[in-house]
mmCIF file of C-alpha atoms in Angstrom:
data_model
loop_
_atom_site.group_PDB
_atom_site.id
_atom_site.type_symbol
_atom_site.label_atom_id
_atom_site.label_comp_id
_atom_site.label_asym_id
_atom_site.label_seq_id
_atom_site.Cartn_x
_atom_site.Cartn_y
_atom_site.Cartn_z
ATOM 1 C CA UNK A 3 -7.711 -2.132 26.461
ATOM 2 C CA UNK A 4 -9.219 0.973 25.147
ATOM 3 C CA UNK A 5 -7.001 3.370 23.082
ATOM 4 C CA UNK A 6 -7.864 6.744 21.032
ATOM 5 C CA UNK A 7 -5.551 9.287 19.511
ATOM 6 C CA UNK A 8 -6.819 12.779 20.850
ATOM 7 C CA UNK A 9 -6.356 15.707 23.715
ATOM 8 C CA UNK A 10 -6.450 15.325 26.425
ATOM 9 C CA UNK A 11 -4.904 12.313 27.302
ATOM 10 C CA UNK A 12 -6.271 12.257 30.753
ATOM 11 C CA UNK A 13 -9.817 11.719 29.926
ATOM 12 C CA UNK A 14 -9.604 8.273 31.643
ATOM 13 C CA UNK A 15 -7.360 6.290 28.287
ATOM 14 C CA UNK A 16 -3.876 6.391 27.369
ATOM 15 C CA UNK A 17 -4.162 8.856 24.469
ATOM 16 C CA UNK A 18 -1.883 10.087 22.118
ATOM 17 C CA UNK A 19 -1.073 13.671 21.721
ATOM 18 C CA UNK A 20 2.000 15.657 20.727
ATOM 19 C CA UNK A 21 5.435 16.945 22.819
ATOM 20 C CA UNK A 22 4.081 20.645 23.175
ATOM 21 C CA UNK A 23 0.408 19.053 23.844
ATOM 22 C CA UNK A 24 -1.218 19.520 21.010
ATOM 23 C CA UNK A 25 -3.714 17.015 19.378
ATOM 24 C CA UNK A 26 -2.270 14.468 16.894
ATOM 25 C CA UNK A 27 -4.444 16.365 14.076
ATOM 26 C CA UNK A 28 -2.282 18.997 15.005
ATOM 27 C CA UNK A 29 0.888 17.355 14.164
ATOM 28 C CA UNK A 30 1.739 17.362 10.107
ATOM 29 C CA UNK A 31 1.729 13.809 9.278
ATOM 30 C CA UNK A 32 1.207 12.224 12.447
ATOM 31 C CA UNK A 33 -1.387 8.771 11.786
ATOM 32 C CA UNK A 34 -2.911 10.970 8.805
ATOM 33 C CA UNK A 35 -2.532 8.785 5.671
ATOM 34 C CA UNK A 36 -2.143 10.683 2.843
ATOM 35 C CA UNK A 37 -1.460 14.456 3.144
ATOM 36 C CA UNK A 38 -4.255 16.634 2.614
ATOM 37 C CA UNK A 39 -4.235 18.313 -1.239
ATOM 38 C CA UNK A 40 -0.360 16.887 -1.883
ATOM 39 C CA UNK A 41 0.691 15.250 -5.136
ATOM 40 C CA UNK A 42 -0.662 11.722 -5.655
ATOM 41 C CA UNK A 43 2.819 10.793 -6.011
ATOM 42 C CA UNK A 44 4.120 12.020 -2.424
ATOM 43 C CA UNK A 45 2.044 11.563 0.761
ATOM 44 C CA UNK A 46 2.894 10.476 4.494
ATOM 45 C CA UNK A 47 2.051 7.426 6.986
ATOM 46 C CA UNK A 48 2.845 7.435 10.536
ATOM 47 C CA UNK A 49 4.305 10.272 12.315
ATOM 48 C CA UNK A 50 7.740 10.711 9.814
ATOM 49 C CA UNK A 51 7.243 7.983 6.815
ATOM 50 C CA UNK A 52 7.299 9.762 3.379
ATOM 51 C CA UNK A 53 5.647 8.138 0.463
ATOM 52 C CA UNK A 54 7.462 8.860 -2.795
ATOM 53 C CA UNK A 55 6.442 6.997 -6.247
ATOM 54 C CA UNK A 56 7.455 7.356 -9.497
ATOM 55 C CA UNK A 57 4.490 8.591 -12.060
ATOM 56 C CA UNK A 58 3.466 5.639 -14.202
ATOM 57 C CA UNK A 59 4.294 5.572 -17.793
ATOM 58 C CA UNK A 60 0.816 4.829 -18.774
ATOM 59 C CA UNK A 61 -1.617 8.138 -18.360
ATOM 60 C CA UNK A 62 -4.388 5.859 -17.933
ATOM 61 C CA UNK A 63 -6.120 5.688 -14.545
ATOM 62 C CA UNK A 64 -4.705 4.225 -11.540
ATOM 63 C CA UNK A 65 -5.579 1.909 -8.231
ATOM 64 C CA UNK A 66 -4.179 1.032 -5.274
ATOM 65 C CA UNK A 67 -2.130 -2.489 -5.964
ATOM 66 C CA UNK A 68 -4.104 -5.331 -4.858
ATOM 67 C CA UNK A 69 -2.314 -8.463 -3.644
ATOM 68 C CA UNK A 70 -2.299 -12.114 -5.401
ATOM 69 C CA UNK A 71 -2.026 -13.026 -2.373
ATOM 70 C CA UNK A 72 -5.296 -13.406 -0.163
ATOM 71 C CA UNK A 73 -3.843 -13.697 3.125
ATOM 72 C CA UNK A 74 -0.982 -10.710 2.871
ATOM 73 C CA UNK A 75 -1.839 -7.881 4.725
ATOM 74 C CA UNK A 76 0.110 -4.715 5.547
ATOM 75 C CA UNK A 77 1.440 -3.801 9.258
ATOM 76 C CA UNK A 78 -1.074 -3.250 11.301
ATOM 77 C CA UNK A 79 1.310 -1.274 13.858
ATOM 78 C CA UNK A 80 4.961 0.240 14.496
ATOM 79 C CA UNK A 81 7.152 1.707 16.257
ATOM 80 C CA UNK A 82 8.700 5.467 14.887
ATOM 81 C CA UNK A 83 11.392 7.360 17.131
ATOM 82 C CA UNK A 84 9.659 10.462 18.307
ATOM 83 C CA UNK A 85 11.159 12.270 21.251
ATOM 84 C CA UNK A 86 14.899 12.340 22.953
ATOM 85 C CA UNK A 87 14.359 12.002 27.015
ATOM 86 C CA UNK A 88 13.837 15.944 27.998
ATOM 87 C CA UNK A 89 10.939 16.188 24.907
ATOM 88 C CA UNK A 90 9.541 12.495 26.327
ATOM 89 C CA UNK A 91 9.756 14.239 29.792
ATOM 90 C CA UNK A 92 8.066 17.539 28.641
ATOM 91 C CA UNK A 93 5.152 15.248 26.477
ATOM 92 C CA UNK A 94 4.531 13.015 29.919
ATOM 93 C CA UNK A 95 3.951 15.618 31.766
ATOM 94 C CA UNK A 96 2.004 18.044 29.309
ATOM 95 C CA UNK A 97 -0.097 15.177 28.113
ATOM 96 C CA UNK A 98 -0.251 12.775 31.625
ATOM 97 C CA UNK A 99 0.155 15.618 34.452
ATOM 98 C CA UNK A 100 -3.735 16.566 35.258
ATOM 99 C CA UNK A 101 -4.851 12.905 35.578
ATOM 100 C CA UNK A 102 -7.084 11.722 38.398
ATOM 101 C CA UNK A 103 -5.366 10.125 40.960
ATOM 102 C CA UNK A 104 -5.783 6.397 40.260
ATOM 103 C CA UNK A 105 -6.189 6.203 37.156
ATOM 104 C CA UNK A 106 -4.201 4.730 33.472
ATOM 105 C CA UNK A 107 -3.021 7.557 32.505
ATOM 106 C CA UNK A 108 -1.857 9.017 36.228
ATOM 107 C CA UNK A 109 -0.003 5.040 36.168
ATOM 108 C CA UNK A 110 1.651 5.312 33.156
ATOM 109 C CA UNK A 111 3.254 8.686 33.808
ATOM 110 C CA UNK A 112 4.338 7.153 37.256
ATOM 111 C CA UNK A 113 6.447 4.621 35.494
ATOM 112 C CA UNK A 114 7.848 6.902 33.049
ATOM 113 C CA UNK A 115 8.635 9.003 36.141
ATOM 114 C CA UNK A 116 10.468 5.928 38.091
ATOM 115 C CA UNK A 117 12.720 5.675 35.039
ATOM 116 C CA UNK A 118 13.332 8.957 34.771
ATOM 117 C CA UNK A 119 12.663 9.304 31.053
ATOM 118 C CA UNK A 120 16.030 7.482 30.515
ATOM 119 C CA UNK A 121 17.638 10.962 31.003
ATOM 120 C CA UNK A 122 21.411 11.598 30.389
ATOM 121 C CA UNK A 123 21.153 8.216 28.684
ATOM 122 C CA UNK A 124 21.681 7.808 24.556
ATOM 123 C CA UNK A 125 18.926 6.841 22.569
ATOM 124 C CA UNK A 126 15.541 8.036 21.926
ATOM 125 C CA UNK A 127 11.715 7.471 22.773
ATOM 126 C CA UNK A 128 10.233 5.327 20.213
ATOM 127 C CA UNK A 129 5.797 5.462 19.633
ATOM 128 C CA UNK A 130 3.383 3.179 18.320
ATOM 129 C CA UNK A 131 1.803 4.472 15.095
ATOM 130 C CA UNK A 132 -0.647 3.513 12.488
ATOM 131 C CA UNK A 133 -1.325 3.987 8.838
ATOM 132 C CA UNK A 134 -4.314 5.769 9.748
ATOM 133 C CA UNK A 135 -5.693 7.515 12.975
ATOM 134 C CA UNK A 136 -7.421 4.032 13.573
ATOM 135 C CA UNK A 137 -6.144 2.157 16.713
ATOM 136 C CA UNK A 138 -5.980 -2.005 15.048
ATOM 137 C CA UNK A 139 -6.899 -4.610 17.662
ATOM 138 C CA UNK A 140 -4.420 -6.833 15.839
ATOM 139 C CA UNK A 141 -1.453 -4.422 17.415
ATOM 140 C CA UNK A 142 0.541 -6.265 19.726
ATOM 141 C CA UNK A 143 1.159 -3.096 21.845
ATOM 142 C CA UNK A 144 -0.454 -2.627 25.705
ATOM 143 C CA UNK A 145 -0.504 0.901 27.962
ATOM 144 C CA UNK A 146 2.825 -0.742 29.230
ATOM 145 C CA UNK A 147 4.315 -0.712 25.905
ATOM 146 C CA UNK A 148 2.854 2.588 23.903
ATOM 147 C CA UNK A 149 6.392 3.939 23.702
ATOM 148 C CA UNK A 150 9.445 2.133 24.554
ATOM 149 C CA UNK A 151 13.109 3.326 24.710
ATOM 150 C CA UNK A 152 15.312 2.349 22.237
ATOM 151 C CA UNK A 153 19.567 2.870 22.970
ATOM 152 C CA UNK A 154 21.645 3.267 20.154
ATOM 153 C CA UNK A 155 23.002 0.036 19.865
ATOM 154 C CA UNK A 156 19.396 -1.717 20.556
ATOM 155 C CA UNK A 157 20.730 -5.704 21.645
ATOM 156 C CA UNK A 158 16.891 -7.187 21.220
ATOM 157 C CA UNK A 159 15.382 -4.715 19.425
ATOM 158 C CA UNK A 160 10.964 -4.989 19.024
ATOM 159 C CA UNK A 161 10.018 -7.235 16.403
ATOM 160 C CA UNK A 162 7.545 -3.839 15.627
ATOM 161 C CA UNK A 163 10.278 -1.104 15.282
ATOM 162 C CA UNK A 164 10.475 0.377 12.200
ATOM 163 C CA UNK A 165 12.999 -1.662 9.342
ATOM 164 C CA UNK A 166 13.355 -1.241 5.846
ATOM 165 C CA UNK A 167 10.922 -4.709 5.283
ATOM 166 C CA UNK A 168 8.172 -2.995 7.306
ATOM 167 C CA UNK A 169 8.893 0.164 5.014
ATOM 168 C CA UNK A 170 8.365 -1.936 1.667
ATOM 169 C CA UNK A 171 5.518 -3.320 3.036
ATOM 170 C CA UNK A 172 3.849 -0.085 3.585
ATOM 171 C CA UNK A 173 5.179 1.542 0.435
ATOM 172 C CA UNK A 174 3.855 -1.895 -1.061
ATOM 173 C CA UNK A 175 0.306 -1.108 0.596
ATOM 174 C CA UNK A 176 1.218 2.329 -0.811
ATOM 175 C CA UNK A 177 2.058 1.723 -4.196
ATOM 176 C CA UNK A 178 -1.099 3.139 -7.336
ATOM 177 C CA UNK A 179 -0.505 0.792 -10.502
ATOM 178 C CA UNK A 180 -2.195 1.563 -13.452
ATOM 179 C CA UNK A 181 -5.200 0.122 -14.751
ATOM 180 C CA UNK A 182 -4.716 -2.026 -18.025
ATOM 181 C CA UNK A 183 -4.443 0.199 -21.281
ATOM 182 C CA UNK A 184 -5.961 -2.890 -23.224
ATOM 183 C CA UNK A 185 -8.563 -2.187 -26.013
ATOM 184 C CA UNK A 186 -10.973 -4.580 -27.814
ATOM 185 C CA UNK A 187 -10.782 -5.060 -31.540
ATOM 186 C CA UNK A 188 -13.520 -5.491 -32.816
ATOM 187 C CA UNK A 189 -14.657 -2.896 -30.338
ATOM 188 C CA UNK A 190 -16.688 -3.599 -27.052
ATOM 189 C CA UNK A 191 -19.493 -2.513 -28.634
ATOM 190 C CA UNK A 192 -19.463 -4.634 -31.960
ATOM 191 C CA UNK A 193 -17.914 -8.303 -30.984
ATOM 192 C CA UNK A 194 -19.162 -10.808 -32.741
ATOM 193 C CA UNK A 195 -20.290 -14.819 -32.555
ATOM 194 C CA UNK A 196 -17.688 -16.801 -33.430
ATOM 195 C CA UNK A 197 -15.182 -13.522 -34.028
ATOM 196 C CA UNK A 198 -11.716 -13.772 -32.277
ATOM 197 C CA UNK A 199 -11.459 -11.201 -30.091
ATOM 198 C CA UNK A 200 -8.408 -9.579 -30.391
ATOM 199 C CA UNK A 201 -6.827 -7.770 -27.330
ATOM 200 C CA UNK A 202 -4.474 -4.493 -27.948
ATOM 201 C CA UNK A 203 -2.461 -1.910 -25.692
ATOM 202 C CA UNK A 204 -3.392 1.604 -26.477
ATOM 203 C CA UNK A 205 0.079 2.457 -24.700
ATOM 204 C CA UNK A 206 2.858 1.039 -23.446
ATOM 205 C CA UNK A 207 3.759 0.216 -19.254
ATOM 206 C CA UNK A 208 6.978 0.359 -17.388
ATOM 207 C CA UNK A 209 8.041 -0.348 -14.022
ATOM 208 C CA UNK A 210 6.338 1.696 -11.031
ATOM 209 C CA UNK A 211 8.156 2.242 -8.154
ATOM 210 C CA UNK A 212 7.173 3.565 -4.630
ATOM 211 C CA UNK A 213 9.631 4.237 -1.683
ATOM 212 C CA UNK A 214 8.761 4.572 1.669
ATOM 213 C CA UNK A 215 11.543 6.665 4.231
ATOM 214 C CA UNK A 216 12.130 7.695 7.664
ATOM 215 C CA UNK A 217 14.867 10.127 8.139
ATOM 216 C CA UNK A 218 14.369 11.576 11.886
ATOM 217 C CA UNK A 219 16.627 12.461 15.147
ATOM 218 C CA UNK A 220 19.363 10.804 12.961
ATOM 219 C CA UNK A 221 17.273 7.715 12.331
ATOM 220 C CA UNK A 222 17.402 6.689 8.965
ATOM 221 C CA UNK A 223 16.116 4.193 6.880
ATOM 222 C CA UNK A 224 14.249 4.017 3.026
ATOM 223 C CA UNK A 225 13.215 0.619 1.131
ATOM 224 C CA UNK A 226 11.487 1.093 -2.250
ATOM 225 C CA UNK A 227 9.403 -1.405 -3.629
ATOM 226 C CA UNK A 228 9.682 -1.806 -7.737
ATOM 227 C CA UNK A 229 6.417 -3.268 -9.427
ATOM 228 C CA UNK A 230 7.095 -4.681 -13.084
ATOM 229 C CA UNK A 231 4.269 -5.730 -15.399
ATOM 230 C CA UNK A 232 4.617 -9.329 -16.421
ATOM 231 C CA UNK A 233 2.265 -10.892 -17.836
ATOM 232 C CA UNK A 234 -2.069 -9.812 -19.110
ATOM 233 C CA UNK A 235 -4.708 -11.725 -18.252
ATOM 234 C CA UNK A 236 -8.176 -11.785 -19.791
ATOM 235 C CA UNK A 237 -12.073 -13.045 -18.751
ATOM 236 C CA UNK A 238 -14.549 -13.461 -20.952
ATOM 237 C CA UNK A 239 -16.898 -12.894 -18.513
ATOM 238 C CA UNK A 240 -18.833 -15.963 -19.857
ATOM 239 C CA UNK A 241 -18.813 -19.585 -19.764
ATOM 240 C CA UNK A 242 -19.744 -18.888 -23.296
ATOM 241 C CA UNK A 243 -16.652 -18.488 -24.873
ATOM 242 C CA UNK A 244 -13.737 -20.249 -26.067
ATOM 243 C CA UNK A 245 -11.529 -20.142 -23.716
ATOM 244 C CA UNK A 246 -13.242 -18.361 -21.487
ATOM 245 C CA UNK A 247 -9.519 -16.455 -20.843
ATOM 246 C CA UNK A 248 -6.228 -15.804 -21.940
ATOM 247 C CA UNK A 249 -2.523 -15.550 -20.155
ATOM 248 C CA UNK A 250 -0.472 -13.190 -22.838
ATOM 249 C CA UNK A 251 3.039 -12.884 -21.422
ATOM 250 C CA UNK A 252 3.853 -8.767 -21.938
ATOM 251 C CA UNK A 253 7.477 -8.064 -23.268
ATOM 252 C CA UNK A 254 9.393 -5.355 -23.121
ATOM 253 C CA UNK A 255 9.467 -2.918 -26.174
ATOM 254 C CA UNK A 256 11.775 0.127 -27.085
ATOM 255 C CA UNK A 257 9.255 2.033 -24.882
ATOM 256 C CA UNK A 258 7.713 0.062 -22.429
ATOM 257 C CA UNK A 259 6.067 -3.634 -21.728
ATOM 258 C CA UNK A 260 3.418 -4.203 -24.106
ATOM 259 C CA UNK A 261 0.857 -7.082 -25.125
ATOM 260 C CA UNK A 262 -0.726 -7.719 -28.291
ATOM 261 C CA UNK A 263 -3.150 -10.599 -28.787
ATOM 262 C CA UNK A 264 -3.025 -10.262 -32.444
ATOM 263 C CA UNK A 265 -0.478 -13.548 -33.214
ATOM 264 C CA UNK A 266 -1.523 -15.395 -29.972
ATOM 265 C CA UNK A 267 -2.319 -18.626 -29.873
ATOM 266 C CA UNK A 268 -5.233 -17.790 -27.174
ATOM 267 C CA UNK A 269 -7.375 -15.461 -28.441
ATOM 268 C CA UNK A 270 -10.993 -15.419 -26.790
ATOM 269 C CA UNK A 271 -13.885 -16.336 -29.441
ATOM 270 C CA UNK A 272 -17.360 -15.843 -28.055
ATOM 271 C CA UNK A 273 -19.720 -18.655 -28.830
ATOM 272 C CA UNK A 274 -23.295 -17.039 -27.665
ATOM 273 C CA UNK A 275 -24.805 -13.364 -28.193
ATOM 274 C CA UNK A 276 -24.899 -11.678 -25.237
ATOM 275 C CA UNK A 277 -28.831 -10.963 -25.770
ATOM 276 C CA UNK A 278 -30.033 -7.995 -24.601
ATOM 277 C CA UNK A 279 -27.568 -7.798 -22.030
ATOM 278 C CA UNK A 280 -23.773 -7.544 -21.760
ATOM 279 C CA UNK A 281 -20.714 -9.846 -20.470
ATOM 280 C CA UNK A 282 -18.525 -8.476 -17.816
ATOM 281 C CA UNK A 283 -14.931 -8.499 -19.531
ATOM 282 C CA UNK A 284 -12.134 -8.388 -17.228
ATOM 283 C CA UNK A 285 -8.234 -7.791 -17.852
ATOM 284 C CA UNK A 286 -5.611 -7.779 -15.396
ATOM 285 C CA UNK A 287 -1.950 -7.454 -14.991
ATOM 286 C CA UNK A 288 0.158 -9.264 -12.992
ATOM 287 C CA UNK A 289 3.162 -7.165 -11.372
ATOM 288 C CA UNK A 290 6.282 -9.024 -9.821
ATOM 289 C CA UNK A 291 7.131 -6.842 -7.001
ATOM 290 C CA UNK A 292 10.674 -6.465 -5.512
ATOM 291 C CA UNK A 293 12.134 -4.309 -2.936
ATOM 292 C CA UNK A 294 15.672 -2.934 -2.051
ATOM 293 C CA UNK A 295 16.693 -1.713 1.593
ATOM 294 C CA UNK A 296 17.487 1.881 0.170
ATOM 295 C CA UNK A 297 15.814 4.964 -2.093
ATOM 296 C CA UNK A 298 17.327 3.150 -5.122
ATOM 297 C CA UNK A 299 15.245 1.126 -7.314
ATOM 298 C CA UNK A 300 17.967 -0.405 -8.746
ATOM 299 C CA UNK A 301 18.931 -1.609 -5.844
ATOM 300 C CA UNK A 302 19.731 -5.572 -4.784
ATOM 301 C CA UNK A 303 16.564 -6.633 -4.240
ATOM 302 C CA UNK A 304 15.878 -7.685 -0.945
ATOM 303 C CA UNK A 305 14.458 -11.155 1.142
ATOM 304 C CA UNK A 306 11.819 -11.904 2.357
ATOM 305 C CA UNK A 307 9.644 -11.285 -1.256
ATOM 306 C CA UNK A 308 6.779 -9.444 -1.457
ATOM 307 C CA UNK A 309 3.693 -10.656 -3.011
ATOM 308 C CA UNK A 310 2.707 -10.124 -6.661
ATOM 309 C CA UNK A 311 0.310 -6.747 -7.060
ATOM 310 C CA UNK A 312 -2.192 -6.911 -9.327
ATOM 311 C CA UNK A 313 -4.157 -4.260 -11.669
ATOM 312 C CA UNK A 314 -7.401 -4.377 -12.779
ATOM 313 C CA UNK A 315 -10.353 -3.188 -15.642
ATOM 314 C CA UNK A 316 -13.454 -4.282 -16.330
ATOM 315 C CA UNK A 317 -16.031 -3.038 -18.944
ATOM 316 C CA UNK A 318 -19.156 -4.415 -20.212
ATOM 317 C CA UNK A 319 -19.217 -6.145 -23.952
ATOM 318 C CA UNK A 320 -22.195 -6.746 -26.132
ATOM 319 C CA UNK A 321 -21.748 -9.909 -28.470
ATOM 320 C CA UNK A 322 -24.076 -10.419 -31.436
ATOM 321 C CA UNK A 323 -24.934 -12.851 -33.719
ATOM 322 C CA UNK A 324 -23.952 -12.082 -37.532
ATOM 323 C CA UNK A 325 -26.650 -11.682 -39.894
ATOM 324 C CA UNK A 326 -26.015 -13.414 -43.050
ATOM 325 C CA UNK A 327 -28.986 -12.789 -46.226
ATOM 326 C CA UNK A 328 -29.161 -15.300 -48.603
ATOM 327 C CA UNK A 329 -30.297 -14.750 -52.202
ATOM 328 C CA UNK A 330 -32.744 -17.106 -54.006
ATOM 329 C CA UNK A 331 -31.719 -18.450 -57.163
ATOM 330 C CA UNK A 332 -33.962 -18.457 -59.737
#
């Protein structure tokens, strides 16, 4: 099946284009990602999915969350209610009514036609959307299934409609965590042979949340996924080293979650100069990610869990050996 998401619709595909015909780069929000120039904190997926998240405590830099888990990956597809029956009528035939006889996109507005766009009937048109203006060939969706109708009270509704878990999972894929405040004492610069290394916050983290919504034609839903920092981890970045990492659990302070390696009993010690070269030093934070099935982020949290996210910095260290001068007796 070949699919694209452009005007006009009867090029020979089924296409994707808006209820007054316009092109879906036309339509604010519609399979664009991010919007163009908005706050990093607000943005859009899909056709009516906001992106809201909370600005992290920390003014360091932030990353998209990354997933402990490997095989987690966010929905490919969905369904998003877009038009009642008179706009699905008016989009058919705007979008579907100069195709050449015989073809998709002249079959697929024949069906429509047969049923009538489901006018006089309650419930709306639902579409097939993406996080992006990429068509996935994981999406379960066909030409026979690019929109389907959806009744008010839906008795088997699509395993791909739009719920709040699909929302956390895209506000999940959504969510920017910062990147580690952590800071090397002795600094990167000046670590030592044989020199516990100890590892510091220059700030304090708190919880980040991110909530994705759909409030449209009277459809509404929200679920807001809540990141928490739990625990630091740190790589040497060397076999070299004793031990080559550290697990520091971070607790919460009067301002924040913080970690400080200082009374640890896993501090990294480096056992060989770096040379001429550097070691790759790593630290990461582990978030434990819940969701509720609302705009709250105190919310219950929700089932089925999401994965843990994870946050990530890296910087290169230079280890010497210390010079020691000895004096000769005389």
């Amino acid at each position: 099946m070949a699919l694209s998401l452009s005007y006009p619709a009867y090029a020979g595909d089924i296409q994707v284009g808006g209820d007054d015909g316009s092109t879906e780069s036309d339509q604010p929000g519609a399979g664009s990602g991010t919007d163009a120039g908005a706050d990093s904190a607000k943005g859009s997926i899909g056709a009516h999915i906001r992106i809201n998240q909370s600005t992290p405590a920390s003014s360091d830099a932030t990353a998209s969350a990354t997933s402990s888990d490997a095989n987690w990956e966010p929905p490919v597809c969905w369904y998003e209610p877009m038009y009642t029956p008179e706009e699905y009528e008016k989009f058919i035939k705007g979008a579907y009514g100069g195709a050449p006889g015989g073809s998709p996109a002249e079959d697929y507005a024949k069906k429509r036609e047969k049923e009538k766009y489901h006018k006089g009937d309650k419930g709306l048109w639902w579409q097939v959307q993406f996080p992006d203006d990429t068509y996935d060939k994981a999406c379960p969706v066909t030409t026979d299934n690019w929109e389907i109708w959806v009744p008010p009270a839906d008795p088997q509704p699509d395993p791909n409609k739009v719920t709040p878990e699909i929302l956390s999972e895209l506000a999940f894929n959504s969510t920017k965590l910062p990147t580690p405040p952590v800071e090397l004492r002795p600094r990167a610069d000046r670590l030592l042979v044989n020199l516990g290394t100890r590892v510091a916050f220059k700030g304090d983290l708190d919880r980040v949340w991110t909530t994705a919504s759909l409030d449209y034609k009277g459809v509404q839903l929200a679920a807001t996924t809540v990141a928490t920092p739990v625990a630091l981890k740190v790589d040497a970045g060397t076999a070299d080293a004793d031990p080559q990492s550290c697990t520091y659990d971070l607790v919460k302070g009067k301002d924040g979650y913080t970690a400080d390696s200082e009374d640890s009993g896993c501090n990294v010690t480096y056992l060989r100069s770096s040379g001429t070269g550097t070691y790759p030093f790593k630290a990461s934070i582990t978030w434990k990610v819940t969701w509720t099935d609302s705009a709250d982020p105190d919310g219950p949290p929700q089932q089925p869990g999401l994965p843990d996210g994870l946050s990530t910095f890296e910087q290169d260290v230079t280890v010497k050996e210390a010079q020691a001068v000895n004096r000769a007796r005389s």
